[in-house]
Short mmCIF file of C-alpha atoms in Angstrom, two decimals:
data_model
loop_
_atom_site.label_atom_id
_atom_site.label_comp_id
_atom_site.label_asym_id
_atom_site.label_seq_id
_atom_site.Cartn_x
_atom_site.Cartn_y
_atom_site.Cartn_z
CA UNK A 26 12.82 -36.33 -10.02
CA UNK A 27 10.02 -35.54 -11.75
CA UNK A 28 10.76 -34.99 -15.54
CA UNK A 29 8.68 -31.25 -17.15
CA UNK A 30 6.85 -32.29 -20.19
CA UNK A 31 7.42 -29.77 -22.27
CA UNK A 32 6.07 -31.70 -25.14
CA UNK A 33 2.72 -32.55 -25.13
CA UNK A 34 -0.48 -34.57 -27.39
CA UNK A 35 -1.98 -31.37 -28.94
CA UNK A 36 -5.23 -31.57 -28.17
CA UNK A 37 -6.69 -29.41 -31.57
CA UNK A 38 -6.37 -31.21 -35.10
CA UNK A 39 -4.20 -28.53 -36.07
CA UNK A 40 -3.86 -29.37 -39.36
CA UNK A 41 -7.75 -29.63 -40.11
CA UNK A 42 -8.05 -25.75 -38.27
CA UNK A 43 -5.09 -24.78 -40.42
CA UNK A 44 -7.46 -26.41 -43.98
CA UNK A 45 -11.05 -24.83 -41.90
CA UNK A 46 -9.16 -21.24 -41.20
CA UNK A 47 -7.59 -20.68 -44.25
CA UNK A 48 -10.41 -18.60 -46.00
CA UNK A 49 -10.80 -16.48 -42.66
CA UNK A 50 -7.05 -15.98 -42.46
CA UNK A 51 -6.40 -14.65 -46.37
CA UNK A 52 -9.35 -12.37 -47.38
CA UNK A 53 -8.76 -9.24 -44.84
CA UNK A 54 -10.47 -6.21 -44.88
CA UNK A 55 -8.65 -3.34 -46.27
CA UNK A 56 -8.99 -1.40 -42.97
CA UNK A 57 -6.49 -3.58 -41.12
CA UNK A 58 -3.75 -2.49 -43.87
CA UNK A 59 -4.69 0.95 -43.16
CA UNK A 60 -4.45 1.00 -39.81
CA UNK A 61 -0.66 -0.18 -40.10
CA UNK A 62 0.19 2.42 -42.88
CA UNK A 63 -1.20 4.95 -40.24
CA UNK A 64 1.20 3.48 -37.53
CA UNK A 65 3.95 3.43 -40.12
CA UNK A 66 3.73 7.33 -40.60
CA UNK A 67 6.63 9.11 -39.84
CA UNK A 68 8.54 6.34 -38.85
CA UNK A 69 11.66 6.14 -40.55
CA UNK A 70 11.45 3.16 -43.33
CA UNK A 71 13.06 0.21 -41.51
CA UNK A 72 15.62 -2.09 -43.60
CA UNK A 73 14.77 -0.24 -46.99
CA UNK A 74 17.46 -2.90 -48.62
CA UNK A 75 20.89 -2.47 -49.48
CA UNK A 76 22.01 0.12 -52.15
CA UNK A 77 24.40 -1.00 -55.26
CA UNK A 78 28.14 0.17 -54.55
CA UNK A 79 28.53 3.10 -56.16
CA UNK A 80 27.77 6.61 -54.92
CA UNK A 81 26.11 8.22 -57.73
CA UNK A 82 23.77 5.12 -58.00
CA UNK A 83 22.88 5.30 -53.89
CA UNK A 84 19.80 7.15 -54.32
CA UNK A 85 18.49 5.56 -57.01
CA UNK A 86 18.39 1.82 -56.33
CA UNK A 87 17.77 -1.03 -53.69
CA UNK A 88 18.16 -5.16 -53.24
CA UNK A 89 14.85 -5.06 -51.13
CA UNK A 90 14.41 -7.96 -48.87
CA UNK A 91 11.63 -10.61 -50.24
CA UNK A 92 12.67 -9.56 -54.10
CA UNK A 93 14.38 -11.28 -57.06
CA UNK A 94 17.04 -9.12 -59.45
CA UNK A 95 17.84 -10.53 -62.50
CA UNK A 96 21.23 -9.97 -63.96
CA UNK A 97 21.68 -10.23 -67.35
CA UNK A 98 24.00 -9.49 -70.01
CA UNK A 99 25.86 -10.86 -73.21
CA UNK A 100 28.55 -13.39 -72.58
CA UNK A 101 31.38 -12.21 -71.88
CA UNK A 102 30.54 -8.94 -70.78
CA UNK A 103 31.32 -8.93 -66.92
CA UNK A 104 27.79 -10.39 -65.44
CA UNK A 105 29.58 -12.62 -62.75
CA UNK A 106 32.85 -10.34 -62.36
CA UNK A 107 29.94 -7.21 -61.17
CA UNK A 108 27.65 -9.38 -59.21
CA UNK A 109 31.14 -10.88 -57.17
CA UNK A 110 31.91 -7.29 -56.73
CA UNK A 111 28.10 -6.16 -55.69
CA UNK A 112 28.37 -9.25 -53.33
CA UNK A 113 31.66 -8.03 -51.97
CA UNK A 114 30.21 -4.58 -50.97
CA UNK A 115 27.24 -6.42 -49.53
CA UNK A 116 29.39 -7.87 -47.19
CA UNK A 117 31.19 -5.01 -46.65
CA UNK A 118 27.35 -3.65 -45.17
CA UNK A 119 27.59 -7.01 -42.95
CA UNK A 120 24.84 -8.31 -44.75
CA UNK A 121 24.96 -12.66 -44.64
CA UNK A 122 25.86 -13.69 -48.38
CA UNK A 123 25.56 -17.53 -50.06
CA UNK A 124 26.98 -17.72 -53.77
CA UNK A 125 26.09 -20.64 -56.12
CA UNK A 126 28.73 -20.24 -58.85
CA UNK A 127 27.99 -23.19 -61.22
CA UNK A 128 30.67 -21.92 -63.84
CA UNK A 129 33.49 -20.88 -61.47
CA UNK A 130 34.98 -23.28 -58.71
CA UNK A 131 34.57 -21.21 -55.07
CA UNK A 132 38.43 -21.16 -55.21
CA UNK A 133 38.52 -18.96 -58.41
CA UNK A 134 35.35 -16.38 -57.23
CA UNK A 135 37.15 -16.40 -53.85
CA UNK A 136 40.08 -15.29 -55.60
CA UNK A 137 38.60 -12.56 -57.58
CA UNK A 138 36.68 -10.63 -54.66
CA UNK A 139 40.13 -10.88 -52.76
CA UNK A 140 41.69 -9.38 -55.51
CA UNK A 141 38.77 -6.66 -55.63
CA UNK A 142 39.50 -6.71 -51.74
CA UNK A 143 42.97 -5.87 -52.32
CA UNK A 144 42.91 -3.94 -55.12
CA UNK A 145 46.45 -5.95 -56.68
CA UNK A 146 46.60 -9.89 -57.81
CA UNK A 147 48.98 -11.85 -56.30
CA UNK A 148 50.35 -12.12 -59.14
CA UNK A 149 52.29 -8.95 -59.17
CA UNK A 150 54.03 -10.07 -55.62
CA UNK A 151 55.43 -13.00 -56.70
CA UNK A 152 58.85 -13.23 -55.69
CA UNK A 153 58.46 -10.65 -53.51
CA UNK A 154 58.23 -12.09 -50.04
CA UNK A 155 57.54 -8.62 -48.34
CA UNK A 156 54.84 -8.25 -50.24
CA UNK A 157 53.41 -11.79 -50.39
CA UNK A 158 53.95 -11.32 -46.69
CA UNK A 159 51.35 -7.86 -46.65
CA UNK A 160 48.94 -10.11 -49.53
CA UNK A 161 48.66 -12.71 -46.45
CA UNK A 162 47.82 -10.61 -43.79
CA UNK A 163 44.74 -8.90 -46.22
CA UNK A 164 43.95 -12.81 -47.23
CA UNK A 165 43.72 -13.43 -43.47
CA UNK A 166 41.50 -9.92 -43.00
CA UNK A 167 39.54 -10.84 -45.68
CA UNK A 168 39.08 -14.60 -44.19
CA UNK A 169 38.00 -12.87 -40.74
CA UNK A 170 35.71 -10.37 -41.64
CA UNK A 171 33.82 -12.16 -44.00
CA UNK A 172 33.75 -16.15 -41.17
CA UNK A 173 30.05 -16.71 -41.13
CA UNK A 174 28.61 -14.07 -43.43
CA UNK A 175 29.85 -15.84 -46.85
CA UNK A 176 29.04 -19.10 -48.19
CA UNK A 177 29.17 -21.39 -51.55
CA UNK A 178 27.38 -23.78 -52.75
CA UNK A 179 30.01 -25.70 -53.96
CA UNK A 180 28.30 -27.47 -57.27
CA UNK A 181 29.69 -27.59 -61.06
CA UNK A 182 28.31 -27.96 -64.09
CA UNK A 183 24.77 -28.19 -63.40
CA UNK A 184 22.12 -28.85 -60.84
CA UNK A 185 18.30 -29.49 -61.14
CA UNK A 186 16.07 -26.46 -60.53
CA UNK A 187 14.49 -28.55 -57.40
CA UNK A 188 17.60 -29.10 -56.28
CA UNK A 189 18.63 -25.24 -56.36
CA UNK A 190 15.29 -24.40 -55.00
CA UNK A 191 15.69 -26.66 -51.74
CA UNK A 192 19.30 -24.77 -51.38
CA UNK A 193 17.78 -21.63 -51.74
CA UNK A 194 15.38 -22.50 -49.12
CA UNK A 195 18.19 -24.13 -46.96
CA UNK A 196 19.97 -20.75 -46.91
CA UNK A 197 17.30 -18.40 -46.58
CA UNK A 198 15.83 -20.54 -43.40
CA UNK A 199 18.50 -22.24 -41.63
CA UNK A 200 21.79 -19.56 -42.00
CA UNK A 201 19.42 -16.74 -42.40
CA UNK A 202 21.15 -15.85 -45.78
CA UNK A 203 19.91 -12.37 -47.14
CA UNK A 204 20.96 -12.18 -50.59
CA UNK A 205 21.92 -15.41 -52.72
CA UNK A 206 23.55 -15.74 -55.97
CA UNK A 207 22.45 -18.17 -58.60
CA UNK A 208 25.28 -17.92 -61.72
CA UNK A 209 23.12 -18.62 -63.41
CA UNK A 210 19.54 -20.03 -64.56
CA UNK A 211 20.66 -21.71 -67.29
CA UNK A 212 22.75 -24.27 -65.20
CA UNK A 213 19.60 -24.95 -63.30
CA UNK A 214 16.67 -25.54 -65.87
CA UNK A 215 18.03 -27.72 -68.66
CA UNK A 216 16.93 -27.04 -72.09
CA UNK A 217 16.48 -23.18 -73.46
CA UNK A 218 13.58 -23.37 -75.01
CA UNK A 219 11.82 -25.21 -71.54
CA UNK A 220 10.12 -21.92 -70.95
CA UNK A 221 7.47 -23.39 -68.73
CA UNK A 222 10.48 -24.98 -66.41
CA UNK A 223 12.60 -21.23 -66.32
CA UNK A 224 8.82 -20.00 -65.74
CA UNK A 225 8.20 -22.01 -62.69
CA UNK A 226 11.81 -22.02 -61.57
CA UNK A 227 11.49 -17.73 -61.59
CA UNK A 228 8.27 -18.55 -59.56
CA UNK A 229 9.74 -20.60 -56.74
CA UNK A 230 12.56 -18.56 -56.26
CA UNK A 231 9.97 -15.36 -55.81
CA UNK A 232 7.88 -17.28 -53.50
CA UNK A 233 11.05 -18.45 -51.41
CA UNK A 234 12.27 -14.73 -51.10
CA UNK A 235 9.04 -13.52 -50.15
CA UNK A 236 8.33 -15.99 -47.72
CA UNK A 237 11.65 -15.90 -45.61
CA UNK A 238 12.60 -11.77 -46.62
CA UNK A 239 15.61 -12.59 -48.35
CA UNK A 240 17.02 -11.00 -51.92
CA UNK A 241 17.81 -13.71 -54.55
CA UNK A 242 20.17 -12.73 -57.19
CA UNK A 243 19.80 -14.99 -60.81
CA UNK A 244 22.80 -14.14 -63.36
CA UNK A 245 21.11 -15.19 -67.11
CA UNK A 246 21.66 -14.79 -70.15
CA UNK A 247 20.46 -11.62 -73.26
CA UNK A 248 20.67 -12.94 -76.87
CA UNK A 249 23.39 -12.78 -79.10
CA UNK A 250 22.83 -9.07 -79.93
CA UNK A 251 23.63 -8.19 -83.99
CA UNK A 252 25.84 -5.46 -82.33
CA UNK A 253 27.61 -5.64 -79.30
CA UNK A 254 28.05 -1.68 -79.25
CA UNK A 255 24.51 -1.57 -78.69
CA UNK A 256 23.09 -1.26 -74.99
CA UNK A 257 20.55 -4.06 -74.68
CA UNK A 258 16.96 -3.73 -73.14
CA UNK A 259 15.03 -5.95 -71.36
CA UNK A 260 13.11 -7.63 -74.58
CA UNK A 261 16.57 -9.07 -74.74
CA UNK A 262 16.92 -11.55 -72.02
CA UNK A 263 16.64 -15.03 -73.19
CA UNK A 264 14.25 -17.42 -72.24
CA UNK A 265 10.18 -17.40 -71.14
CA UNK A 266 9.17 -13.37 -71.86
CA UNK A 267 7.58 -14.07 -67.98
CA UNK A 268 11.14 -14.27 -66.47
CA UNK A 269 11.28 -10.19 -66.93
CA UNK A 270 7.57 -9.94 -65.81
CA UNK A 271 8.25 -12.14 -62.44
CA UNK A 272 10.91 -10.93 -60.79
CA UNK A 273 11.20 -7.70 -59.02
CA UNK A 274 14.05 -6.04 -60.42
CA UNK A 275 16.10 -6.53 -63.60
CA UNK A 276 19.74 -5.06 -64.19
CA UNK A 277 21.78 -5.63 -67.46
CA UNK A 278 25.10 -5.35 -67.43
CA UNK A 279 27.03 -3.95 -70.80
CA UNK A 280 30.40 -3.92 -71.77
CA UNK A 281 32.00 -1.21 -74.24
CA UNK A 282 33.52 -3.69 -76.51
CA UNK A 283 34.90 -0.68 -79.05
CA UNK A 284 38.72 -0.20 -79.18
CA UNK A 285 40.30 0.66 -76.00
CA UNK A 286 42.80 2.81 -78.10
CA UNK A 287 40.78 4.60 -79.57
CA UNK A 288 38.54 5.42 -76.43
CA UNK A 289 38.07 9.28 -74.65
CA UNK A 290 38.64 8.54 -70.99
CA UNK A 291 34.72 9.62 -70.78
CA UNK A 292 33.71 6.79 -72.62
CA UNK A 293 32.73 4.46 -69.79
CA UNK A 294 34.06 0.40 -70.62
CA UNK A 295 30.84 -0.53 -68.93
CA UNK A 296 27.45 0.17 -68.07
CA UNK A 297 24.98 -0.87 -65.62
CA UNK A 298 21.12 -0.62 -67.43
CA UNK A 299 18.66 -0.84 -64.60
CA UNK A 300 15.43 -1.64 -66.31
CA UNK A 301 12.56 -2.62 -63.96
CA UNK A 302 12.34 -1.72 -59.86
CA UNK A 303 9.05 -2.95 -59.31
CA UNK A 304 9.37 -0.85 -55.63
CA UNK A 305 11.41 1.88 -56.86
CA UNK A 306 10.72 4.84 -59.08
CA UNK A 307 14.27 5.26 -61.13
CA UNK A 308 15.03 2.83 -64.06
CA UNK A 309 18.22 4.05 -65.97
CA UNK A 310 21.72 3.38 -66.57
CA UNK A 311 25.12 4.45 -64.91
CA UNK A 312 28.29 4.11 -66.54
CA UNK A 313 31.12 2.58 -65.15
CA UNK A 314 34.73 2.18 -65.61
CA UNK A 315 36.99 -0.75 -65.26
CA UNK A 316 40.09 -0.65 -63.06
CA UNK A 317 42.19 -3.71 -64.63
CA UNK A 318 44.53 -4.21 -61.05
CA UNK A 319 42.21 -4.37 -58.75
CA UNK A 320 39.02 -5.76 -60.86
CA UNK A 321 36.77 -3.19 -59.79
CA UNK A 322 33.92 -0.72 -61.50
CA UNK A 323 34.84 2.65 -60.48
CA UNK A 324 31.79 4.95 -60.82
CA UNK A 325 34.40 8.01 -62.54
CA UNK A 326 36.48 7.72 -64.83
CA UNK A 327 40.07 7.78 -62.19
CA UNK A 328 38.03 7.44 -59.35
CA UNK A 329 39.83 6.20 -56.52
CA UNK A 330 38.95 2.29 -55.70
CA UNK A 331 36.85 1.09 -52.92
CA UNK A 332 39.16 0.80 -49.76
CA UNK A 333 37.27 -2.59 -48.72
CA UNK A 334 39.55 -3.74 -45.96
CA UNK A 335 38.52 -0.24 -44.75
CA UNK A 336 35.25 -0.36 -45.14
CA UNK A 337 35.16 -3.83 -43.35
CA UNK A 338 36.89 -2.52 -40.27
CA UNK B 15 8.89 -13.78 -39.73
CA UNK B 16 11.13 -16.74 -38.70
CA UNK B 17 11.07 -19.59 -36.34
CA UNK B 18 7.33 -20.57 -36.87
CA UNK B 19 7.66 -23.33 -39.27
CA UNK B 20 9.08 -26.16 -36.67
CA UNK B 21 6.36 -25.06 -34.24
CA UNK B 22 3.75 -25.50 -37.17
CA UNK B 23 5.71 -28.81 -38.32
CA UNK B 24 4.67 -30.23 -34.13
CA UNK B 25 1.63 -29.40 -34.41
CA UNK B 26 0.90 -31.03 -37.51
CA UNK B 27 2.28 -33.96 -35.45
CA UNK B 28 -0.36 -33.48 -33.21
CA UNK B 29 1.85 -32.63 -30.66
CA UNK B 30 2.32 -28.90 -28.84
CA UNK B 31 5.00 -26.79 -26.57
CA UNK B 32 3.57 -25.37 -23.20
CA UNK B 33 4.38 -22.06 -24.29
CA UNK B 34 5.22 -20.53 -27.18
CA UNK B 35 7.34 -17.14 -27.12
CA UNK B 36 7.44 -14.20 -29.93
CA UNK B 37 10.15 -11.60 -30.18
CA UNK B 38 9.54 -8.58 -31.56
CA UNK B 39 12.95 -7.37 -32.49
CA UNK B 40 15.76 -5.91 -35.36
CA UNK B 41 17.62 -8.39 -33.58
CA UNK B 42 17.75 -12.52 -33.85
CA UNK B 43 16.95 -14.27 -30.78
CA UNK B 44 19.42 -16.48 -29.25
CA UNK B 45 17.57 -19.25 -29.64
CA UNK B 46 15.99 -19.02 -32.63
CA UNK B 47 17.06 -22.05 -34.05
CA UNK B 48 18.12 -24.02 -31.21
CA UNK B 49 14.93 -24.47 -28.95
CA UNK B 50 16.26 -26.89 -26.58
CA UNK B 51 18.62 -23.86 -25.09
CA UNK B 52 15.52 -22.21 -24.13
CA UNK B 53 13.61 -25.02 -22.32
CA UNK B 54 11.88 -26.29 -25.41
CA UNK B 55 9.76 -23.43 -25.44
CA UNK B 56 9.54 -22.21 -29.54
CA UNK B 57 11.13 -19.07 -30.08
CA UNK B 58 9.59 -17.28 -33.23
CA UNK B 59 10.80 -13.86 -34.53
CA UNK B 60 8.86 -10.99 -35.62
CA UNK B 61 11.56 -8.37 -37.83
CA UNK B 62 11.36 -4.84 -38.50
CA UNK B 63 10.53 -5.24 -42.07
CA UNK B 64 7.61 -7.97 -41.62
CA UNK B 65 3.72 -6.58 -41.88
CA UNK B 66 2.12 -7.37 -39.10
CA UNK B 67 -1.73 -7.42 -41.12
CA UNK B 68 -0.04 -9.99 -43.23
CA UNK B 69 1.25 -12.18 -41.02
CA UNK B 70 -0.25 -15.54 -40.08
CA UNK B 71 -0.33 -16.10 -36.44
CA UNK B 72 -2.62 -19.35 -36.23
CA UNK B 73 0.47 -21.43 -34.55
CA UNK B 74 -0.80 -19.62 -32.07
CA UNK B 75 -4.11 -21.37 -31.07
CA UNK B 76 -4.71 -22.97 -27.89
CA UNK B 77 -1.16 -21.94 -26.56
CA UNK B 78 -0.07 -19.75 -23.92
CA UNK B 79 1.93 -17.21 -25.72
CA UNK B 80 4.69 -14.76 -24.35
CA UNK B 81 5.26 -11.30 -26.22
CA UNK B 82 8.44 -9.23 -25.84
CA UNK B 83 9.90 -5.77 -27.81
CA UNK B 84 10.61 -2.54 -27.29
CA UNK B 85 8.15 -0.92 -30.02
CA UNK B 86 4.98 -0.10 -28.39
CA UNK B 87 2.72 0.36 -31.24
CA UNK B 88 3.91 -3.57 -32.78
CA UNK B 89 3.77 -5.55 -29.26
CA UNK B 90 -0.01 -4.41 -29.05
CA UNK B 91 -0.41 -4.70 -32.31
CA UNK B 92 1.03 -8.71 -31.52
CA UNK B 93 -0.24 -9.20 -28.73
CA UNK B 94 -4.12 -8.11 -30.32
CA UNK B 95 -3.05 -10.40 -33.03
CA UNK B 96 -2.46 -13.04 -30.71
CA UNK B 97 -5.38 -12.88 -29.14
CA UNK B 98 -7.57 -12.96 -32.00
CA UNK B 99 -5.92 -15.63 -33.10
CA UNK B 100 -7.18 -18.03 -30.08
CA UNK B 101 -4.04 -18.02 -28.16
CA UNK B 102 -5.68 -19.61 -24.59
CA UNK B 103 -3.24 -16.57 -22.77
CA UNK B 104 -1.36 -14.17 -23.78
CA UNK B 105 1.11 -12.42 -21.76
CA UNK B 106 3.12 -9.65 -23.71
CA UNK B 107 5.71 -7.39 -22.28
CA UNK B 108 7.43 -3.81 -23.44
CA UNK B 109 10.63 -3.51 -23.12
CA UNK B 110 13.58 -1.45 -22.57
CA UNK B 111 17.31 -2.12 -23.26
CA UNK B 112 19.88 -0.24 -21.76
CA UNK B 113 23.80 -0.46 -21.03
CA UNK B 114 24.50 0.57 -17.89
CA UNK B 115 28.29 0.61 -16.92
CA UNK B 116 29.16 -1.47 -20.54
CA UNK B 117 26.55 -4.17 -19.47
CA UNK B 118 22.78 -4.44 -21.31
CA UNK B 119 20.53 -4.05 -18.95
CA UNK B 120 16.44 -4.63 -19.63
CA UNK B 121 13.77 -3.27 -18.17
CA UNK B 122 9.96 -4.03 -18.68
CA UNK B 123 7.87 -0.99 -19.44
CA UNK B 124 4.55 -2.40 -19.45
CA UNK B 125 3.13 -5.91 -19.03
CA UNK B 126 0.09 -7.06 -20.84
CA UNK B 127 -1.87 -9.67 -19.79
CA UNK B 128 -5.30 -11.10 -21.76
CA UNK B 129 -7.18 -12.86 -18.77
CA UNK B 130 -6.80 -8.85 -17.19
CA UNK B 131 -8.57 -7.42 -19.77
#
């Protein structure tokens, strides 16, 4: 039988027309943009990115595909708890999520979005078996709906920034991830004051969202402010001043560390300070409230929680 | 745009596929990753959100490509960029997808073809 080449000697140096076309192939003219903004018109924006959980916030904000957010915040004040709980109503949209948790074991982050899932810890059940009976069938929900659209990168301590930026790439190209979590940049560029390393680090991880239209999430670090009460800005991240200017979006997360007991229920116990959208007009902050059983930011004071098993149905 | 780097990777290897195919699609092709399901012929994916002006379509040259979708306006738009990017034929179809008694059933529109033109 004869066998089909499918394969064959290419018969065009194509990496020599790739080095001879290049010029040709990047300077356009400005025409051909225009034509496809004309074809665009009136066409309903397609994939416009995913909007952050709460309601009041829908309008307002977007993880684009092809950007980097950067999440930052004081230690301590809730950075990883939000972004498990933005990743958890990602998923919820059925939208393909890798975390790289270099802090917190998969076990434990696993743990907290089922909680935030739930809306109880299993804690409260035990000895219960009715109810650790109802915890396993949500654990088992939770495990179905979520079978090929989550993933970890199961590392601890620390990894080198090549290292993370080959995973990044892995995820983006070969399980078509569209929004990664890196908790955080620290854990990937060793020494603070490296600021060229964070610098280029930032600059991979831009190029590798663009490239393959996927939404990269990096958790950092704000300085030690001299008051915690105070909301930070974005001249407070740590690190290379070009981190800020780099990425696409940056989001700071606050917590209101004054006295619970002496707190009016309008007093929100966090806030989410949305300080650059490089494709979107609002910067601003929403408050947000903290719902202890179930681990989740509730966009009222006594709002009801997010019904997640629900909203994965 | 996905699926194009392997097919740039064999050519850089001096090697080539017959044919090369391009989906135009909000959805993943089958065979995106997995090219020896579909013959060996390359499968790359054009998405919803990728600009066509920006796109870099040189894989293209010398091959005989195959264009599929359902929007009009981006399989000419494809199929033009094909062709000015030295495919040796391009063939590019429109498409329609409908389910018909629970099944999907597809339907070509219009069929473009460059040695017709």
């Amino acid at each position: 039988m004869n066998k089909l080449n499918i394969i064959t000697p290419d018969e065009i140096d194509f990496s020599a027309y790739l080095r001879e076309t290049e010029p040709k192939q990047r300077v356009k003219p400005a025409a051909e943009y225009v034509a496809e903004l004309i074809e665009r018109l009136g066409r309903p924006v397609v994939n416009p990115g995913q909007p952050l959980p709460w309601a009041k916030a829908r309008p307002y904000f977007r993880f684009r595909p092809g950007e980097v957010t950067l999440w930052a915040g004081v230690n301590g004040h809730g950075k990883s708890l939000m972004t498990g709980f933005v990743s958890l109503d990602l998923l919820a949209a059925r939208q393909r999520v890798c975390i790289a948790s270099f802090e917190m074991k998969p076990h434990s982050t696993i743990g907290r979005m089922l909680r935030q899932w739930c809306g109880y810890s299993p804690d409260e059940f035990q000895g219960h078996p009715e109810g650790i009976r109802a915890m396993r069938d949500l654990y088992e929900q939770f495990g179905g709906a979520t079978d090929k659209h989550l993933w970890f990168y199961d590392q601890q301590g620390s990894v080198s920034s090549d290292q993370m930026v080959s995973v990044a790439r892995y995820c983006a190209k070969e399980l078509g991830i569209q929004h990664l979590f890196i908790d955080s940049l620290m854990k990937c560029v060793r020494g603070t004051d490296d600021y060229n390393a964070q610098k280029n680090f930032v600059d991979e991880l831009t190029a590798i969202a663009r490239d393959y239209s996927t939404h990269i999430h990096l958790v950092h670090h704000i300085r030690k402010l001299e008051n915690e009460l105070k909301k930070p800005d974005k001249t407070d991240v740590k690190g290379a001043g070009e981190i800020t200017d780099m990425v696409d979006n940056v989001l700071l997360v606050w917590r209101n560390k004054s006295d619970e007991t002496t707190r009016k229920p309008v007093d929100p116990d966090a806030a989410l300070i949305c300080c650059k959208q490089r494709h979107g007009e609002w910067e601003g902050g929403i408050n947000l409230w903290f719902d202890r059983a179930s681990q989740q930011y509730l966009e009222a004071s006594g709002a009801a929680t997010i019904d997640f098993a629900q909203r994965f149905a | 745009m996905r699926g194009h780097e392997p097919l740039i990777a064999l050519r850089r290897q001096g090697l080539r596929p017959v044919m090369a195919q391009i989906e135009v699609s909000d959805i993943e092709p089958l065979c995106l990753r997995d090219w020896q399901h579909n013959a060996g012929i390359p499968v790359v994916h054009i998405e919803p959100t990728d600009s066509l002006s920006s796109l870099d379509l040189r894989f293209v040259v010398g091959l005989v490509v195959h264009v599929t979708g359902e929007s009009e306006s981006r399989v000419k738009a494809v199929f033009r960029a094909c062709k000015a990017a030295e495919a040796s034929r391009v063939w590019a179809g429109i498409t329609r997808t409908q389910i018909v008694a629970g099944s999907p059933v597809g339907e070509v529109l219009e069929l473009l073809d460059s040695e017709a033109q």
